[in-house]
Short mmCIF file of C-alpha atoms in Angstrom, two decimals:
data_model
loop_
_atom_site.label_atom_id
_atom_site.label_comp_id
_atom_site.label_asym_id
_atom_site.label_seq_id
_atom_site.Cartn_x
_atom_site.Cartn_y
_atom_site.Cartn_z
CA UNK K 26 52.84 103.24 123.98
CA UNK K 27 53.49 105.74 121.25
CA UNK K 28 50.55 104.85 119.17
CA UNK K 29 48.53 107.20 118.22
CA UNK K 30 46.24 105.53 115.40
CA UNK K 31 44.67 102.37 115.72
CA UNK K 32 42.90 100.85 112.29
CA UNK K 33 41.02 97.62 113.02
CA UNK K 34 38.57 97.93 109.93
CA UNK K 35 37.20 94.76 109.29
CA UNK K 36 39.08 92.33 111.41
CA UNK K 37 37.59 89.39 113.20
CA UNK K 38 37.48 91.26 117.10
CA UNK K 39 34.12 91.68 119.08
CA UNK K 40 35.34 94.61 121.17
CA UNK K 41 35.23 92.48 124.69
CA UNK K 42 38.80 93.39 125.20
CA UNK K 43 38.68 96.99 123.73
CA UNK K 44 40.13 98.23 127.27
CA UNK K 45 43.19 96.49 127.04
CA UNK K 46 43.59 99.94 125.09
CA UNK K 47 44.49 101.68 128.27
CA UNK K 48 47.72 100.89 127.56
CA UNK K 49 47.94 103.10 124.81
CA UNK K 50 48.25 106.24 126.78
CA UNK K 51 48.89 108.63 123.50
CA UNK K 52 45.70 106.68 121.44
CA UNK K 53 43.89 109.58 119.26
CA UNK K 54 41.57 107.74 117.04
CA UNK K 55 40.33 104.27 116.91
CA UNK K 56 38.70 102.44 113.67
CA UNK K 57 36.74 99.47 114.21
CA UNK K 58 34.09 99.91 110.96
CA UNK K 59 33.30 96.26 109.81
CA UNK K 60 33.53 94.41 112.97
CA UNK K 61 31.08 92.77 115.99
CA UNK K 62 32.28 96.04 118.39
CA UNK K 63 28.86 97.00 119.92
CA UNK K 64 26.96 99.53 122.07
CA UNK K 65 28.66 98.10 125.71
CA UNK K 66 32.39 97.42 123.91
CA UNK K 67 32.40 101.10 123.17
CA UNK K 68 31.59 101.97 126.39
CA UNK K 69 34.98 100.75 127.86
CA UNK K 70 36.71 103.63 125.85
CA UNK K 71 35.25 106.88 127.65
CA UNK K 72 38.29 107.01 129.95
CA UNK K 73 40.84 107.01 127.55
CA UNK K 74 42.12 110.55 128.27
CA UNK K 75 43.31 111.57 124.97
CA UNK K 76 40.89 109.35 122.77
CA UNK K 77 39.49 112.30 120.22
CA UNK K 78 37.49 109.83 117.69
CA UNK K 79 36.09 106.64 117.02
CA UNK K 80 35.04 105.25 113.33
CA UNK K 81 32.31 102.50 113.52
CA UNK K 82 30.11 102.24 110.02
CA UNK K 83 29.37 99.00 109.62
CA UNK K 84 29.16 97.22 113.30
CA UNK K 85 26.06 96.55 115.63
CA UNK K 86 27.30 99.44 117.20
CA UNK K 87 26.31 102.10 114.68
CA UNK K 88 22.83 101.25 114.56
CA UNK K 89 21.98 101.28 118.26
CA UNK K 90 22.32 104.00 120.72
CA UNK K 91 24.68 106.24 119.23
CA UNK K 92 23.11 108.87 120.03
CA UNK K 93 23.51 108.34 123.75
CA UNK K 94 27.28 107.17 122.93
CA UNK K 95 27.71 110.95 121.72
CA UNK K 96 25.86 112.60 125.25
CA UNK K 97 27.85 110.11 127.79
CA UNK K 98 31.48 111.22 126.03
CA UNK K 99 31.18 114.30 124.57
CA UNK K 100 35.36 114.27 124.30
CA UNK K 101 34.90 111.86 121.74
CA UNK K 102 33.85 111.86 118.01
CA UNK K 103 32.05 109.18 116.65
CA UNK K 104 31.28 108.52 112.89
CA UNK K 105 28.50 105.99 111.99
CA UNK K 106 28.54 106.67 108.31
CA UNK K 107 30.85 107.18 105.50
CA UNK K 108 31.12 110.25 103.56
CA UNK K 109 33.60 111.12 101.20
CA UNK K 110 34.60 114.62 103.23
CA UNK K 111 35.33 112.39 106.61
CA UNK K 112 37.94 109.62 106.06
CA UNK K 113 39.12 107.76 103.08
CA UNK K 114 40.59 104.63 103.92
CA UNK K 115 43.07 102.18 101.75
CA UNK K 116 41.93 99.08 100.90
CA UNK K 117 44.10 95.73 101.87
CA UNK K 118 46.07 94.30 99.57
CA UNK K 119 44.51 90.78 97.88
CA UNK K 120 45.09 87.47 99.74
CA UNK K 121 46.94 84.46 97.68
CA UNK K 122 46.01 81.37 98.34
CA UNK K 123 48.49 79.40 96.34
CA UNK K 124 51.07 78.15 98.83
CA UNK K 125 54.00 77.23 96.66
CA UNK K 126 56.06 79.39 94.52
CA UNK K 127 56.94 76.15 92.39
CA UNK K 128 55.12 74.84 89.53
CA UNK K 129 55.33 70.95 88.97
CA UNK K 130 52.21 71.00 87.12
CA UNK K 131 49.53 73.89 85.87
CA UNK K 132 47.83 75.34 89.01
CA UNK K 133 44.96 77.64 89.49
CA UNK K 134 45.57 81.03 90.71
CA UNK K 135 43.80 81.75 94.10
CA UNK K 136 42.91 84.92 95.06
CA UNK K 137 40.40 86.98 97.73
CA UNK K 138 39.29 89.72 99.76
CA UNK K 139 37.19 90.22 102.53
CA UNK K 140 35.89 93.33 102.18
CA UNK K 141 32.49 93.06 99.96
CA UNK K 142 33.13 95.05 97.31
CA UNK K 143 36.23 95.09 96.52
CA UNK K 144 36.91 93.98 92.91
CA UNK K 145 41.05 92.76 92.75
CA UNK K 146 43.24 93.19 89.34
CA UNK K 147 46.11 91.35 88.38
CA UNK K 148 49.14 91.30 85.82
CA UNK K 149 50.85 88.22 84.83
CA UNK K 150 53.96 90.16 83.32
CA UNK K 151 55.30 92.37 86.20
CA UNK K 152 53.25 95.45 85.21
CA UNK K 153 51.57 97.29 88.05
CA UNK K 154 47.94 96.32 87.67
CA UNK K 155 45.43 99.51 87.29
CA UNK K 156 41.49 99.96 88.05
CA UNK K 157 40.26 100.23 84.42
CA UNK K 158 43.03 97.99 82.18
CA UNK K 159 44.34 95.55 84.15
CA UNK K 160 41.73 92.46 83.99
CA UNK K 161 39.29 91.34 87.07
CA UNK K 162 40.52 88.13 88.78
CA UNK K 163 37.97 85.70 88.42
CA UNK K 164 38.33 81.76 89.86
CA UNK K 165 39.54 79.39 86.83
CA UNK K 166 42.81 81.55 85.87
CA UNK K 167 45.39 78.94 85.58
CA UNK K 168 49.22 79.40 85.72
CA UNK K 169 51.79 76.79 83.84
CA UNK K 170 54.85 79.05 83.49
CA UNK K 171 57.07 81.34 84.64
CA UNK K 172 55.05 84.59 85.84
CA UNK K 173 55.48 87.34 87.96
CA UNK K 174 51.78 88.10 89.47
CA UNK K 175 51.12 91.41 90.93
CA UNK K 176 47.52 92.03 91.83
CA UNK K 177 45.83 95.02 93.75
CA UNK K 178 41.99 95.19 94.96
CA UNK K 179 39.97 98.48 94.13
CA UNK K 180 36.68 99.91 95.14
CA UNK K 181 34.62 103.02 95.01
CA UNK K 182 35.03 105.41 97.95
CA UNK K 183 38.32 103.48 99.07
CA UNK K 184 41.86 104.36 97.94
CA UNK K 185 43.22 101.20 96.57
CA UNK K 186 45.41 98.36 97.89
CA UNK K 187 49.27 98.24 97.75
CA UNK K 188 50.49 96.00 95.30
CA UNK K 189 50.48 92.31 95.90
CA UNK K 190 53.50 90.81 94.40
CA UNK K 191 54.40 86.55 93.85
CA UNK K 192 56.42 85.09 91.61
CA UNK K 193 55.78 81.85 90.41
CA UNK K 194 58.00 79.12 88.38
CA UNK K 195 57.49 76.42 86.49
CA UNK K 196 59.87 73.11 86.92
CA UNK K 197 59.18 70.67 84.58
CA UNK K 198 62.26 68.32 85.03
CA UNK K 199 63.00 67.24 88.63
CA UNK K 200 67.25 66.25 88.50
CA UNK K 201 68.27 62.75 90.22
CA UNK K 202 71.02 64.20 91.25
CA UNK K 203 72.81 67.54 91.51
CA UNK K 204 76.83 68.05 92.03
CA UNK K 205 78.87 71.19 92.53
CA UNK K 206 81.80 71.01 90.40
CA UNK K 207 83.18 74.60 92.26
CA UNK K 208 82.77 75.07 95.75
CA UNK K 209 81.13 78.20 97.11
CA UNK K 210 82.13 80.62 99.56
CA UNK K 211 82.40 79.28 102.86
CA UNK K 212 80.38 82.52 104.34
CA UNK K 213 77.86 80.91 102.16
CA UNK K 214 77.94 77.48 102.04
CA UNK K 215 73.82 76.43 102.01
CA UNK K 216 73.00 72.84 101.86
CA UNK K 217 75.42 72.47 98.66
CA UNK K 218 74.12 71.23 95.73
CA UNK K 219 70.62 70.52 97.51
CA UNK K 220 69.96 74.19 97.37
CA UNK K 221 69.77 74.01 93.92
CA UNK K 222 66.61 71.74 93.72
CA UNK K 223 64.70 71.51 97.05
CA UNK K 224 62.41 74.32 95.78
CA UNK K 225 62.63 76.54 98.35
CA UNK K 226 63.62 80.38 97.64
CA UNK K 227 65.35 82.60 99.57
CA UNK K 228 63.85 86.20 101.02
CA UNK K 229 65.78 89.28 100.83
CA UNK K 230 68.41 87.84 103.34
CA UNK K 231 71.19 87.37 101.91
CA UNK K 232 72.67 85.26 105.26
CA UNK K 233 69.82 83.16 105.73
CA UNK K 234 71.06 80.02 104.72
CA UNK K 235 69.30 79.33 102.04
CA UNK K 236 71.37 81.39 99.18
CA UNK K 237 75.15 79.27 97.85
CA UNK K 238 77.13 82.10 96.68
CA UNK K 239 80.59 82.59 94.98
CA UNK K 240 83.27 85.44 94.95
CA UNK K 241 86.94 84.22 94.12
CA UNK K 242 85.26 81.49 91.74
CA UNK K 243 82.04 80.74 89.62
CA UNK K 244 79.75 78.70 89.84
CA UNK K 245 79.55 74.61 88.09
CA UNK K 246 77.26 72.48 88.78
CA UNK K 247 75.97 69.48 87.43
CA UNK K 248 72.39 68.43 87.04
CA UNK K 249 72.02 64.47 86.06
CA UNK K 250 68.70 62.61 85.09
CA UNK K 251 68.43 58.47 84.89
CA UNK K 252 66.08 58.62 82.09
CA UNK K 253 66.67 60.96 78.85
CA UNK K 254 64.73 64.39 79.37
CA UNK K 255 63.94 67.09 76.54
CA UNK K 256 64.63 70.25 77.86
CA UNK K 257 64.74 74.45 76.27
CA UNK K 258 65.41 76.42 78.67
CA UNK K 259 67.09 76.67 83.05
CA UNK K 260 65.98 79.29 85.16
CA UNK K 261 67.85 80.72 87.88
CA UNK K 262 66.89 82.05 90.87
CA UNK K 263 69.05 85.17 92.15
CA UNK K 264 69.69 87.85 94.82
CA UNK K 265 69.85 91.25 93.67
CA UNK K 266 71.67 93.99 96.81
CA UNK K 267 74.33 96.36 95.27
CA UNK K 268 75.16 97.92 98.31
CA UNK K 269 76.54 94.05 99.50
CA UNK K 270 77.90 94.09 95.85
CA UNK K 271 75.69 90.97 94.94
CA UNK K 272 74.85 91.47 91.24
CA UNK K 273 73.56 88.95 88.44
CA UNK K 274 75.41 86.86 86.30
CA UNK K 275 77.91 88.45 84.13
CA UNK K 276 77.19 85.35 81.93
CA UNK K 277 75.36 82.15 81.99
CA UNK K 278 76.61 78.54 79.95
CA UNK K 279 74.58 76.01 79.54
CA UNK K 280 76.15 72.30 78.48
CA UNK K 281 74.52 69.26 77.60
CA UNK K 282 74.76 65.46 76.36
CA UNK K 283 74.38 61.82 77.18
CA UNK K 284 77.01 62.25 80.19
CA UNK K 285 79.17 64.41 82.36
CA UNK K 286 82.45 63.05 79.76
CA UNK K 287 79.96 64.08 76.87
CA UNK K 288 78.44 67.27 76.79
CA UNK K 289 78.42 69.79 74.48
CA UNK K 290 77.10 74.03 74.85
CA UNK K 291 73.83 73.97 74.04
CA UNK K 292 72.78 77.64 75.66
CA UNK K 293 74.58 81.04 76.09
CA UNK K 294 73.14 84.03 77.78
CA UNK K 295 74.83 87.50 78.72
CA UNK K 296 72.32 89.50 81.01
CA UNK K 297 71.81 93.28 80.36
CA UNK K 298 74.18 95.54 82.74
CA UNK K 299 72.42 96.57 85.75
CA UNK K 300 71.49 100.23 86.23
CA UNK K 301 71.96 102.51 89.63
CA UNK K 302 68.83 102.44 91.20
CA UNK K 303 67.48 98.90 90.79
CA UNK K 304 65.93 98.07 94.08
CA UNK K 305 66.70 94.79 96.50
CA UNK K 306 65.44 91.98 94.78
CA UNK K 307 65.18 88.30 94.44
CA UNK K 308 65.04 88.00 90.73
CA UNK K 309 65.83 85.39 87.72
CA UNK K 310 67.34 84.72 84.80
CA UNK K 311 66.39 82.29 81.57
CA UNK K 312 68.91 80.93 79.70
CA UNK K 313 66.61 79.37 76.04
CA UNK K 314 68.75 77.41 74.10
CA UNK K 315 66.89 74.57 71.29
CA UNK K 316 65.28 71.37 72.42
CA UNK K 317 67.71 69.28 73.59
CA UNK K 318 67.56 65.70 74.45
CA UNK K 319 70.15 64.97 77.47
CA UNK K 320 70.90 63.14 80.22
CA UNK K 321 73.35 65.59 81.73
CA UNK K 322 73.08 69.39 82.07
CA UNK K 323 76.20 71.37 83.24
CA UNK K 324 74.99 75.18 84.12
CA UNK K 325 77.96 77.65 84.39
CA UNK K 326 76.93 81.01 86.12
CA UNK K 327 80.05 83.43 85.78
CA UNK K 328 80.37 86.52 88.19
CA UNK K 329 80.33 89.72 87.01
CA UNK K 330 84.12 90.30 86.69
CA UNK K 331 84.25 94.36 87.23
CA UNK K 332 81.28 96.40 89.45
CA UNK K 333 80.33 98.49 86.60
CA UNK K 334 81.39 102.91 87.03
CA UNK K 335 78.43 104.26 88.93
CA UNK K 336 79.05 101.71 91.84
CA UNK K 337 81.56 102.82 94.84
CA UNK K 338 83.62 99.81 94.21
CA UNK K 339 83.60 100.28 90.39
CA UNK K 340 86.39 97.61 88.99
CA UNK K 341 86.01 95.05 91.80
CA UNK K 342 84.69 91.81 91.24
CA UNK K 343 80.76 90.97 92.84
CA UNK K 344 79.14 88.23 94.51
CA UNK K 345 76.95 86.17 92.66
CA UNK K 346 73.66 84.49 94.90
CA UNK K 347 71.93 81.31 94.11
CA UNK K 348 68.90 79.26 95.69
CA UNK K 349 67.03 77.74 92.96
CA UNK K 350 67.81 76.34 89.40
CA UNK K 351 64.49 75.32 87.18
CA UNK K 352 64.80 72.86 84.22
CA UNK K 353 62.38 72.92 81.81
#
């Protein structure tokens, strides 16, 4: 009831049930530019009592009988046209139409807007994409590896879109079988060894089932194909929260051979010490290690053993969070 801003730019209403407003005692201003709201919808708002303006370029009702809008509510502002000394608005960010943040094979990268005009820029390495140097998304881009899109639409008179942002990964090798050699916490037990390879990632919540994570131990598992693969590198999939003392690996291991009996390291990676003010995240890490023929991968992810100074609970051990491991 609060509400004292309403932006409905370009949205799919007709205005038939633009006095279901009334309940919006406080409402100001009202956008509707880019929609079917006519002459007789914006009739139903001249008894809003505190209703000061109403922005309409681009519907039906701009172009008929505004001018008797303006005499029969003269409480109320309307604005048929855009100039650059009235209101600026932002742009929405791009829609993706990709549906799966797992790559099995090369897919093509779908993007859109709906606002004509509007030209959208991407980034494939994690860089915020700009209006002049960032390249134009056009249909045809494919995507085959690990990426981090972030893509932003832009156009003339508008300020431009927040920042889209998707990550994708590639999984070449699907495991037959998966087994957790250490058991994780029992706060955080997920599906076990399933959460490893059922390609589903996590959000930002950390208790949402769908994270395994380890304190007093680290975590083993065991990744076992029927048929010989050749792999070069394991991705894993990662919760970043400080302030819940979750942290990434203070090490990764990477063992392979023939069988579980039979395995030798193949792949070692120590990940750079976070800083302070990294932000929430769900993020990853590669361990590369040579081409390796195997029939049994053992990943070790070690916690990071003390919080590093700058934390509150410098010296204490952290929790390390897992949903997804990626074997290509």
């Amino acid at each position: 009831k609060n509400l004292r801003h309403l932006n409905l730019n370009f949205t799919q209403i007709t205005g038939k049930t633009l006095d279901q407003l009334q309940s919006l005692p406080n409402l100001k201003s009202v956008s509707v530019a880019g929609t079917a709201v006519d002459y007789t919808n914006l009739m139903k708002l001249q008894s809003f009592p505190k209703l000061k303006a109403v922005y309409l370029w681009s519907t039906p009702a701009a172009k008929e009988k505004l001018a008797d809008l303006e005499a029969k509510n003269k409480n109320i502002a309307y604005y048929a046209g855009y100039t650059g000394d009235t209101l600026m608005l932002q742009l929405t960010p791009p829609l993706l139409g990709n549906e799966e943040h797992v790559l099995t094979e090369p897919e093509e990268l779908k993007l859109k807007h709906y606002i004509n005009g509007a030209v959208i820029r991407y980034t494939l390495d994690g860089s915020t994409p700009d209006s002049l140097t960032s390249p134009e998304y056009k249909p045809g881009i494919m995507i085959d590896s690990n990426v981090t899109l972030k893509a932003a639409a832009f156009k003339p008179g508008w300020y431009s879109s927040k920042v889209l942002e998707y990550h994708f990964y590639k999984k070449a090798f699907v495991p037959d079988s998966v087994q957790l050699l250490t058991m994780p916490s029992p706060q955080y037990p997920g599906a076990g060894g399933r959460t490893l390879n059922d390609n589903v990632r996590s959000d930002l919540n950390f208790s949402s089932g769908k994270w395994i994570a380890y304190y007093d131990n680290d975590l083993e598992a065991v990744f076992r194909f029927d048929k010989p693969v050749v792999t070069s590198n394991i991705t894993i999939s990662l919760l970043r929260e400080y302030s819940r003392h979750i942290f990434p690996p203070g090490k990764v291991e990477v063992y392979g051979g023939e069988s579980s009996s039979n395995m030798k390291l193949i792949g070692t990676l120590t990940p750079v010490m976070p800083t302070e003010n990294e932000p929430n995240a769900n993020i990853s890490v590669v361990c590369s290690y040579p081409r390796t023929e195997v029939k049994c991968l053992k990943l070790v992810v070690r916690r990071v053993r003390s919080m590093p100074k700058w934390h509150p609970q410098r010296g204490q051990k952290a929790w390390v969070f897992v949903d997804e491991v990626f074997i290509n």
